[in-house]
Coordinates of C-alpha atoms and ligand atoms in Angstrom, one line a residue:
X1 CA 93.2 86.2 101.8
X2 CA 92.5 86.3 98.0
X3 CA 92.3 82.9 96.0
X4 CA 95.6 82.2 94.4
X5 CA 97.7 80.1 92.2
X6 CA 101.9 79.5 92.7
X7 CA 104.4 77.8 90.6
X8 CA 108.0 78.6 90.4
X9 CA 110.0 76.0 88.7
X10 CA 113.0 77.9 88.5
X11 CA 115.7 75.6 90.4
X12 CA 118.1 77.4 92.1
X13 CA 121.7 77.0 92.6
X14 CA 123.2 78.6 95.2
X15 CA 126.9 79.5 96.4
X16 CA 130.7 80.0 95.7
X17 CA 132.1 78.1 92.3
X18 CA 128.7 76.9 91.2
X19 CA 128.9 78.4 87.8
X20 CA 130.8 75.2 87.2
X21 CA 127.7 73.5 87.6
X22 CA 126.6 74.5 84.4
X23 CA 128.1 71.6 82.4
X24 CA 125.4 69.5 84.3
X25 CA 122.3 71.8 83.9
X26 CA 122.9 72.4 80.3
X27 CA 122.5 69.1 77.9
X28 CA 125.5 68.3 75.4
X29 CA 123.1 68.1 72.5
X30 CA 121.9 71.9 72.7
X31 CA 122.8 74.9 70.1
X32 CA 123.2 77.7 72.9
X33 CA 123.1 81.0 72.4
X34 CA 125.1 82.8 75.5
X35 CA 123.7 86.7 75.8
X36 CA 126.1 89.3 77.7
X37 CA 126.0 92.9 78.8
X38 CA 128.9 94.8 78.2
X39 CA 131.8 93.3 79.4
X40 CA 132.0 93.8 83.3
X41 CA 131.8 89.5 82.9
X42 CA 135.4 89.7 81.2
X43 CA 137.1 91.8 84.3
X44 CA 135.4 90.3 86.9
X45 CA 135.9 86.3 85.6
X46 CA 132.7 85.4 85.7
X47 CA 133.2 84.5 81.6
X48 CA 136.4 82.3 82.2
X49 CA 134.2 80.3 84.2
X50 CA 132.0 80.2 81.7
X51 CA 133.5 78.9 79.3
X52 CA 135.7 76.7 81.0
X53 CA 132.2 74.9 82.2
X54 CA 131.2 74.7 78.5
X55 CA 134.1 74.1 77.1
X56 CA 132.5 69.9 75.2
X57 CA 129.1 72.2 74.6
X58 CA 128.4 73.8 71.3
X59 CA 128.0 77.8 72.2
X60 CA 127.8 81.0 70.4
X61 CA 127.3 84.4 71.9
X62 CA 125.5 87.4 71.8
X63 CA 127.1 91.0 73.4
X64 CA 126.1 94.4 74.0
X65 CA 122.6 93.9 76.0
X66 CA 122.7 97.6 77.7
X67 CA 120.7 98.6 80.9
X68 CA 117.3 98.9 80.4
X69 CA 117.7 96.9 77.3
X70 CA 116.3 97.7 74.1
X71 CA 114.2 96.2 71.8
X72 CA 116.1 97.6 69.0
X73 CA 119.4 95.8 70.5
X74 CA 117.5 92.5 71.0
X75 CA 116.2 92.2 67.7
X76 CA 119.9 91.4 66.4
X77 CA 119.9 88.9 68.8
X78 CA 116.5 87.2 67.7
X79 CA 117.7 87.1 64.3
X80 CA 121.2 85.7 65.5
X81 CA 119.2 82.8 66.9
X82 CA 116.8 81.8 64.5
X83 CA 120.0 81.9 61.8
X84 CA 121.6 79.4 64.1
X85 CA 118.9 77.6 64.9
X86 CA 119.7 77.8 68.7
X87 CA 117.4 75.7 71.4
X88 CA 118.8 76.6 74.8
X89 CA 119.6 80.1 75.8
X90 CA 122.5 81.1 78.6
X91 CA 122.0 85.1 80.6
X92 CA 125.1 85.9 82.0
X93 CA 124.8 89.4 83.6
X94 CA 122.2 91.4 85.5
X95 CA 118.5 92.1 85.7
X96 CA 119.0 93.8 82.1
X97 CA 120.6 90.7 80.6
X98 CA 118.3 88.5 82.0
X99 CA 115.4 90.8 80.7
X100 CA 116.8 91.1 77.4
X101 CA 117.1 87.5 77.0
X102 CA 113.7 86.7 78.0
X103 CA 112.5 88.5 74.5
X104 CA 115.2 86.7 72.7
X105 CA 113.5 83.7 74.0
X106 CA 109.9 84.6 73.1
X107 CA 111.0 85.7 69.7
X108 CA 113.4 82.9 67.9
X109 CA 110.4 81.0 67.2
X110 CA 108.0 83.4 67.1
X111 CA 107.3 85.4 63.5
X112 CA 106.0 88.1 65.2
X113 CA 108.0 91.6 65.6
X114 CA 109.7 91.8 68.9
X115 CA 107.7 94.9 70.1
X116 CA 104.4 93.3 69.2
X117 CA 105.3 90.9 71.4
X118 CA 106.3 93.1 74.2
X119 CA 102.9 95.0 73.8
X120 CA 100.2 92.5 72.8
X121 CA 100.4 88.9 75.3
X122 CA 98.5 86.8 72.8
X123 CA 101.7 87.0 70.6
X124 CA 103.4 84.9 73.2
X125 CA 104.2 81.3 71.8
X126 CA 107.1 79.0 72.4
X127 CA 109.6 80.6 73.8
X128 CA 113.3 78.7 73.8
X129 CA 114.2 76.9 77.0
X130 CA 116.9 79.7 79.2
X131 CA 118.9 79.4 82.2
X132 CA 121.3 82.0 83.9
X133 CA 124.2 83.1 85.5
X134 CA 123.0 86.4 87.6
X135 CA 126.1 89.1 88.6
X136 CA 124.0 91.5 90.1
X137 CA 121.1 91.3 93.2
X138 CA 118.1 93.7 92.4
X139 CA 115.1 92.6 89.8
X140 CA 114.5 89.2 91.1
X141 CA 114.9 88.2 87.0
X142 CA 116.6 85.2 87.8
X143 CA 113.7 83.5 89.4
X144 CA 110.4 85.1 87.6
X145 CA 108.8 85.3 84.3
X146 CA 108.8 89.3 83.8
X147 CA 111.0 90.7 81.7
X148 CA 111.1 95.1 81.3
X149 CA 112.0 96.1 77.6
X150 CA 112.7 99.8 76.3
X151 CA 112.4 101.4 73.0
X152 CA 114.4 103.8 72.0
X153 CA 112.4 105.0 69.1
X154 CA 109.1 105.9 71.4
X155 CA 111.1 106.5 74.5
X156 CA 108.6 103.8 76.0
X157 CA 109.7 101.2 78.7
X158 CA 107.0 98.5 79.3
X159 CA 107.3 94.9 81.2
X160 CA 106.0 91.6 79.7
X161 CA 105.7 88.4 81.2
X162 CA 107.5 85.3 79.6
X163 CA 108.8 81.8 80.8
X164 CA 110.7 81.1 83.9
X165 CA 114.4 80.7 83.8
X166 CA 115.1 76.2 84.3
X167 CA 117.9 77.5 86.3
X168 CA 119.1 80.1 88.1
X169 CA 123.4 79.9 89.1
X170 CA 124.0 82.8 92.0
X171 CA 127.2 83.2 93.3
X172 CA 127.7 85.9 95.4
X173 CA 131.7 86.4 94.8
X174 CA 130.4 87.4 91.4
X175 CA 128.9 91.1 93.1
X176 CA 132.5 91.7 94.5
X177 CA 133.0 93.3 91.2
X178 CA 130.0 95.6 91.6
X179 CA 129.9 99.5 91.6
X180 CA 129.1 101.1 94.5
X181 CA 125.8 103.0 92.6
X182 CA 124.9 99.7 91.5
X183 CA 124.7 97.8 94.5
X184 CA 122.8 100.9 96.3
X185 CA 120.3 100.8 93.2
X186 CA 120.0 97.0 94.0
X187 CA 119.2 97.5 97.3
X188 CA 116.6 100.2 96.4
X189 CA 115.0 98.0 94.3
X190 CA 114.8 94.7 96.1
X191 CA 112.9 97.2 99.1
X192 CA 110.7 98.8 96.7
X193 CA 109.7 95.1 95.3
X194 CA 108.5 94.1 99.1
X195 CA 107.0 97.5 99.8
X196 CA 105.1 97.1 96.0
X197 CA 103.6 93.8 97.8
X198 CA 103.4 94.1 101.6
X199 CA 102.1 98.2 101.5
X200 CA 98.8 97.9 100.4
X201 CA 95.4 96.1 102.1
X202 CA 95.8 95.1 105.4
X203 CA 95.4 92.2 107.5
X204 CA 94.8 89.9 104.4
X205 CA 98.0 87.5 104.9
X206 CA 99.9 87.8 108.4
X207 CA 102.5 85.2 107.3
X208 CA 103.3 87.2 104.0
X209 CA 103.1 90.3 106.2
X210 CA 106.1 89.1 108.2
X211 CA 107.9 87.4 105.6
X212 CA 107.6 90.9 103.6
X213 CA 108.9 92.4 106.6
X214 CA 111.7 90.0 107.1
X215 CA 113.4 91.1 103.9
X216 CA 112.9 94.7 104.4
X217 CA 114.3 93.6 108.0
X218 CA 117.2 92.0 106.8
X219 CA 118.0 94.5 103.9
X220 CA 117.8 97.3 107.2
X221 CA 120.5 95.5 108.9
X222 CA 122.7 94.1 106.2
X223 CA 123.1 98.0 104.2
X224 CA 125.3 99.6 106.3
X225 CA 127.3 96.4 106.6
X226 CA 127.8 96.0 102.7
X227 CA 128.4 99.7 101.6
X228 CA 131.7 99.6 104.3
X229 CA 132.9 95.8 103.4
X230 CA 131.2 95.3 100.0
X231 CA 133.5 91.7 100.0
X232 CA 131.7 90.3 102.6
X233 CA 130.7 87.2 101.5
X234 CA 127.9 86.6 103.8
X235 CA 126.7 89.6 103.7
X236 CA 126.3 89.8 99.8
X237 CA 124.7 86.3 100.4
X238 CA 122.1 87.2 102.0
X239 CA 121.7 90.1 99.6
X240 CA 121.3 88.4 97.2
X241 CA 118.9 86.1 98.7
X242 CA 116.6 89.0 99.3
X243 CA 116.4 90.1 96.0
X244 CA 115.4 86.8 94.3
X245 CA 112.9 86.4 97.6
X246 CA 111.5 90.0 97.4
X247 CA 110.1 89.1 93.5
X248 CA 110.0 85.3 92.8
X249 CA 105.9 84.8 94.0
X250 CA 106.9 83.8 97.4
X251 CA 105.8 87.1 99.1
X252 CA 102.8 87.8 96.9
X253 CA 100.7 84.6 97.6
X254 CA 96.7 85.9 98.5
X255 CA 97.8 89.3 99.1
X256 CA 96.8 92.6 96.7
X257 CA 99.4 94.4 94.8
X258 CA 100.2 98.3 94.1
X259 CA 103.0 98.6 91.5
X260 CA 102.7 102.2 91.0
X261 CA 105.8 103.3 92.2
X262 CA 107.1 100.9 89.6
X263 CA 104.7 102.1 86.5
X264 CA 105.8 105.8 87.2
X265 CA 109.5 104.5 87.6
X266 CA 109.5 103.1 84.3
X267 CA 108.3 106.7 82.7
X268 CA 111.1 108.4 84.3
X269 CA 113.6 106.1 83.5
X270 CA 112.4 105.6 79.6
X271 CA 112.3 109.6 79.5
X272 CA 116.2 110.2 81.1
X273 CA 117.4 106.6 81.1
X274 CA 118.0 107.3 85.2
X275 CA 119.2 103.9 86.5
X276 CA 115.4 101.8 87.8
X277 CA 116.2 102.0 91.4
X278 CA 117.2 105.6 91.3
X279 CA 114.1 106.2 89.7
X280 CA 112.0 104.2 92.4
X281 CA 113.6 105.9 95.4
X282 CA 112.2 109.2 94.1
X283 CA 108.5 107.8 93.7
X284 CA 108.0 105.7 96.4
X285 CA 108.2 108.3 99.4
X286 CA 106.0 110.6 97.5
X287 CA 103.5 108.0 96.7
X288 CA 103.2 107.2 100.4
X289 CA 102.5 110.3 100.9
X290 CA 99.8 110.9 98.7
X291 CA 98.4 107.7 99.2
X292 CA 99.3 107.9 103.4
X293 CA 95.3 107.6 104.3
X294 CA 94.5 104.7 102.0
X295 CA 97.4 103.0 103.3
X296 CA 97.6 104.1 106.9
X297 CA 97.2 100.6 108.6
X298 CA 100.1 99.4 106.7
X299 CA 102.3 102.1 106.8
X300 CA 101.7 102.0 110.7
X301 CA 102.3 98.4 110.6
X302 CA 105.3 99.1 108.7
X303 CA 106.8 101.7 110.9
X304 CA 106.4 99.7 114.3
X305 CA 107.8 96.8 112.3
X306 CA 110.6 98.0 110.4
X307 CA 111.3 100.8 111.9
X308 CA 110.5 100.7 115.7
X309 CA 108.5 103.9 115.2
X310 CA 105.9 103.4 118.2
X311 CA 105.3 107.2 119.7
X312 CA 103.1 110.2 118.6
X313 CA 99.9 110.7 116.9
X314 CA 98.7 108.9 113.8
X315 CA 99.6 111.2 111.8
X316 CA 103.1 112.1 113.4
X317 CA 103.9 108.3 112.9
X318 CA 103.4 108.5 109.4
X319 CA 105.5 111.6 109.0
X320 CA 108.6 109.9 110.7
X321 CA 107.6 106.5 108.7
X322 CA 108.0 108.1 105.6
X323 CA 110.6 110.0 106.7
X324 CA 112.8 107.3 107.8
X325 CA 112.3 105.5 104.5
X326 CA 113.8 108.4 102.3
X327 CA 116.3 108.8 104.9
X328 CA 117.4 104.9 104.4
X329 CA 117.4 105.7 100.5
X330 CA 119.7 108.4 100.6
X331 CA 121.5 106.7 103.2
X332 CA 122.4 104.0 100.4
X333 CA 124.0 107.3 98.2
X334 CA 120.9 107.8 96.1
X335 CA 119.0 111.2 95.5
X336 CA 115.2 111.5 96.6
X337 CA 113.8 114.3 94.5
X338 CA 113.8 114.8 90.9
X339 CA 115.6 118.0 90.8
X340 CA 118.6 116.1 92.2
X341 CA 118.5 114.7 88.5
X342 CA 117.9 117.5 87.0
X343 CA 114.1 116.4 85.8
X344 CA 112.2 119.4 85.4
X345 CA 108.3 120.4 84.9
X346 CA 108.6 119.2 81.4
X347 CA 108.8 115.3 82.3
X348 CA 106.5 115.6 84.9
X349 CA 104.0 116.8 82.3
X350 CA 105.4 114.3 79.8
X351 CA 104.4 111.8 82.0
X352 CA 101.3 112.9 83.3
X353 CA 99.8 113.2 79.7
X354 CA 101.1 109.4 79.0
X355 CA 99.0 108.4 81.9
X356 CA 96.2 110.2 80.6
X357 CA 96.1 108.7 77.0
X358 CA 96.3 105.5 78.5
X359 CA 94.0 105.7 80.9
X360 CA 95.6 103.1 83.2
X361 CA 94.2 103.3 86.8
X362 CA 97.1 101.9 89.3
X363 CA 97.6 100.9 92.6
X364 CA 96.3 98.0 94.7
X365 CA 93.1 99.5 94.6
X366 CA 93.3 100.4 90.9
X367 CA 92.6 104.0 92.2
X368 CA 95.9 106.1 91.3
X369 CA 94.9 107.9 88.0
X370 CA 96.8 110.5 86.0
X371 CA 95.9 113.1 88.1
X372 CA 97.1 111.5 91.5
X373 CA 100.4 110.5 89.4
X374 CA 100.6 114.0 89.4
X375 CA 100.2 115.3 92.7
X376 CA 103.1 112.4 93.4
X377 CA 105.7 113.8 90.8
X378 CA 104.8 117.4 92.1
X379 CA 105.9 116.3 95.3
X380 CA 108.7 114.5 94.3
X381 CA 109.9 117.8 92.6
Ligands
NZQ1 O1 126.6 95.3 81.1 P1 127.7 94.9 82.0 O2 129.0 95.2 81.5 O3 127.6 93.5 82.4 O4 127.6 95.8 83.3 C1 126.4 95.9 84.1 C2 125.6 97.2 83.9 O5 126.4 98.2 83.4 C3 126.9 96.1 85.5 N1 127.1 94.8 86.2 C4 126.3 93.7 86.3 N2 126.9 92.8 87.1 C5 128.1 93.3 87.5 C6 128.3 94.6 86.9 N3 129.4 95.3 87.0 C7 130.4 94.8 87.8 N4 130.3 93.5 88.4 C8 129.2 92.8 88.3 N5 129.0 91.6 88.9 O6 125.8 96.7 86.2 C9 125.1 97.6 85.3 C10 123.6 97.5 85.4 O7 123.2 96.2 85.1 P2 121.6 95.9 84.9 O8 121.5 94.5 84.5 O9 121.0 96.9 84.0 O10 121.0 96.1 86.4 P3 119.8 95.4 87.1 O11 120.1 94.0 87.4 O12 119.4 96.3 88.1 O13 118.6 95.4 85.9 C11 117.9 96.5 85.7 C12 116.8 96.2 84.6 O14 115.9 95.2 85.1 C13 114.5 95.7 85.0 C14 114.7 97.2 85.2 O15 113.6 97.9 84.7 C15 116.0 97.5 84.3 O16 115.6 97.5 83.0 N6 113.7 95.1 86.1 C16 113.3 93.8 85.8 C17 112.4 93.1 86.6 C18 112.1 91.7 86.4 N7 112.5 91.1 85.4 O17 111.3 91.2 87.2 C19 111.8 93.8 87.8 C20 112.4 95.1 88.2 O18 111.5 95.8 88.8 C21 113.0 95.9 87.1 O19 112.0 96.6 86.4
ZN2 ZN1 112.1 97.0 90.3

């Protein structure tokens, strides 16, 4: 097991009507800024409840955050706060929300430009205290300091890592709402977090092993249920449990990392704007197999464990493993290839030649260089 070092102070609250619970999580004294996406909290009444919480506090808010939000949106909002001297910010929304209103927090006191704080970590200073209100199960966002910001001048998507939310208020009748794309996309992602975390060296944590495995487990079983009854309540429960599970530290302690399929995500999406989990389910069964020798003992271990694949050669397992996994992606609705999209030659090139000026080596094993992005996207065609 790798040294390692875990904090989350994020408190979480948990559970039908807890949004009320704001008026006690939020002190009377603070300027709040509330941030919003783009309305789906108005049809849905997640904003009546809102408001009726924080009816005595002193709140003024912020709309328009898009998916995949961009810097060039979020600067309107830093200058909104810093006008209005505000000192406790409110996300009500998804992943994107969230995101977006983790630069908003790193940037009302901060005199730097908001991309140069996105790009360059020593720009990071105080950063205004946040909580949230999460509508939607996928980035884990509500319970970890990363936050992924776009720019829609470059075309460039990169993550930066900010404060923890204090709070986090999850209540799972807010998903009923949900379109079917986005909570297949949710589910993608919330897999592709545990695979990012659990499919890499082997036999370095057994007890992350299975608790890895218990949310891939659990996201196996509960799919099928939640695309035919999407109002389950339990069901999008334990969803939503998953997703803040699969990406809040809990899973990751002594255990080595890949990422990749995320990092070549992110080009895809900043180069079409393809939803994030679409974009992961098209990289990640390529990447494993490309990468299906360096990772054979977990991808074995995977496939007994997740999948009850147990007969055949080595090699044969590994086939139906990976297999299995695309077939569970397009199982949620989602396409597996990038000509589904539309994505031609062009991106992949695009793409390949960003790697390459970079010169960012990926992967748990910081071994996936431009050239093995390549053979992935080639196979992913
Ligand atoms: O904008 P509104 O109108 O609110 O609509 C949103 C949006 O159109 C809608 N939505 C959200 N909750 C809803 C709802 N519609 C109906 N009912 C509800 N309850 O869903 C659409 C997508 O929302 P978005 O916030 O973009 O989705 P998600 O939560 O998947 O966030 C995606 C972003 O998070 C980043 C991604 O790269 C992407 O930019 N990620 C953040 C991570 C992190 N912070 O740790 C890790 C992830 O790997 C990911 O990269
Ligand atoms: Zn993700």
């Amino acid at each position: 097991m790798n040294n390692f070092q875990f904090q989350n102070p994020t408190k979480l609250i948990f559970g039908k009507g807890q949004i009320a619970k704001l008026v006690e999580e939020i002190p009377l004294n603070k300027k709040i800024l509330i941030t919003f996406g783009g309305g789906s909290v108005k049809q849905n009444g997640v904003y009546d409840q809102v408001k009726k919480a924080l009816k005595n506090h002193n709140c003024i808010e912020f709309w328009g955050i898009e998916p995949n939000p961009t810097v060039e949106t979020l600067r309107k909002a830093i200058t909104l706060g810093k006008e209005n001297q505000i000192d406790f910010l409110l996300a009500v929304g998804g992943g994107s929300v969230l995101d977006g209103t983790k630069l908003i927090s790193a940037g009302i006191l901060n005199e730097n430009e908001a991309w140069d704080i996105v790009r360059n970590p020593k720009l990071l200073g105080e950063c205004v205290v946040y909580g949230s209100v999460l509508t939607l199960p996928a980035t884990g966002s509500e319970m970890n300091r990363g936050a992924v910001i776009s720019n829609m001048v470059t075309h460039e998507k990169f993550a930066f890592y900010s404060t923890y939310p204090t709070f986090s208020i999850l209540d799972p009748e807010t998903t009923f709402s949900l379109p079917e794309f986005q909570v297949a996309v949710g589910i993608a992602d919330t897999f592709v977090h545990v695979m990012e975390q659990y499919l890499t060296t082997p036999n370095q944590s057994p007890l992350m092993d299975r608790w890895a495995e218990g949310i891939l487990q659990t996201l196996v079983e509960i799919s099928p249920k939640i695309r035919k009854n999407q109002h389950d309540y339990d069901q999008m429960s334990n969803f939503m449990l998953c997703a803040t599970m699969a990406l809040n530290g809990f899973i990751s302690m002594g255990v080595s990392q890949d990422w990749a399929t995320h990092m070549i995500g992110h080009e895809i999406t900043a180069l079409h704007n393809t939803t994030h989990g679409q974009s992961l389910v098209i990289v990640l069964p390529a990447l494993m197999s490309v990468l299906a020798k360096q990772k054979q003992e977990k991808i074995l271990q995977y496939g007994t464990r997740v999948w009850n694949i147990t007969t055949g050669s080595t090699e044969e397992k590994i086939q139906k493993t990976i297999a299995q996994t695309e077939t569970f992606f397009r199982s949620l609705g989602l396409a597996t290839k990038l000509s589904e999209l539309n994505i031609s030659q062009d991106t992949i090139d695009e793409i390949v030649s960003r790697f390459e000026t970079r010169g960012t080596m990926l992967g748990e094993n910081q071994n996936v260089s431009a050239d093995v992005v390549k053979e992935i996207l080639e196979l992913a065609k």
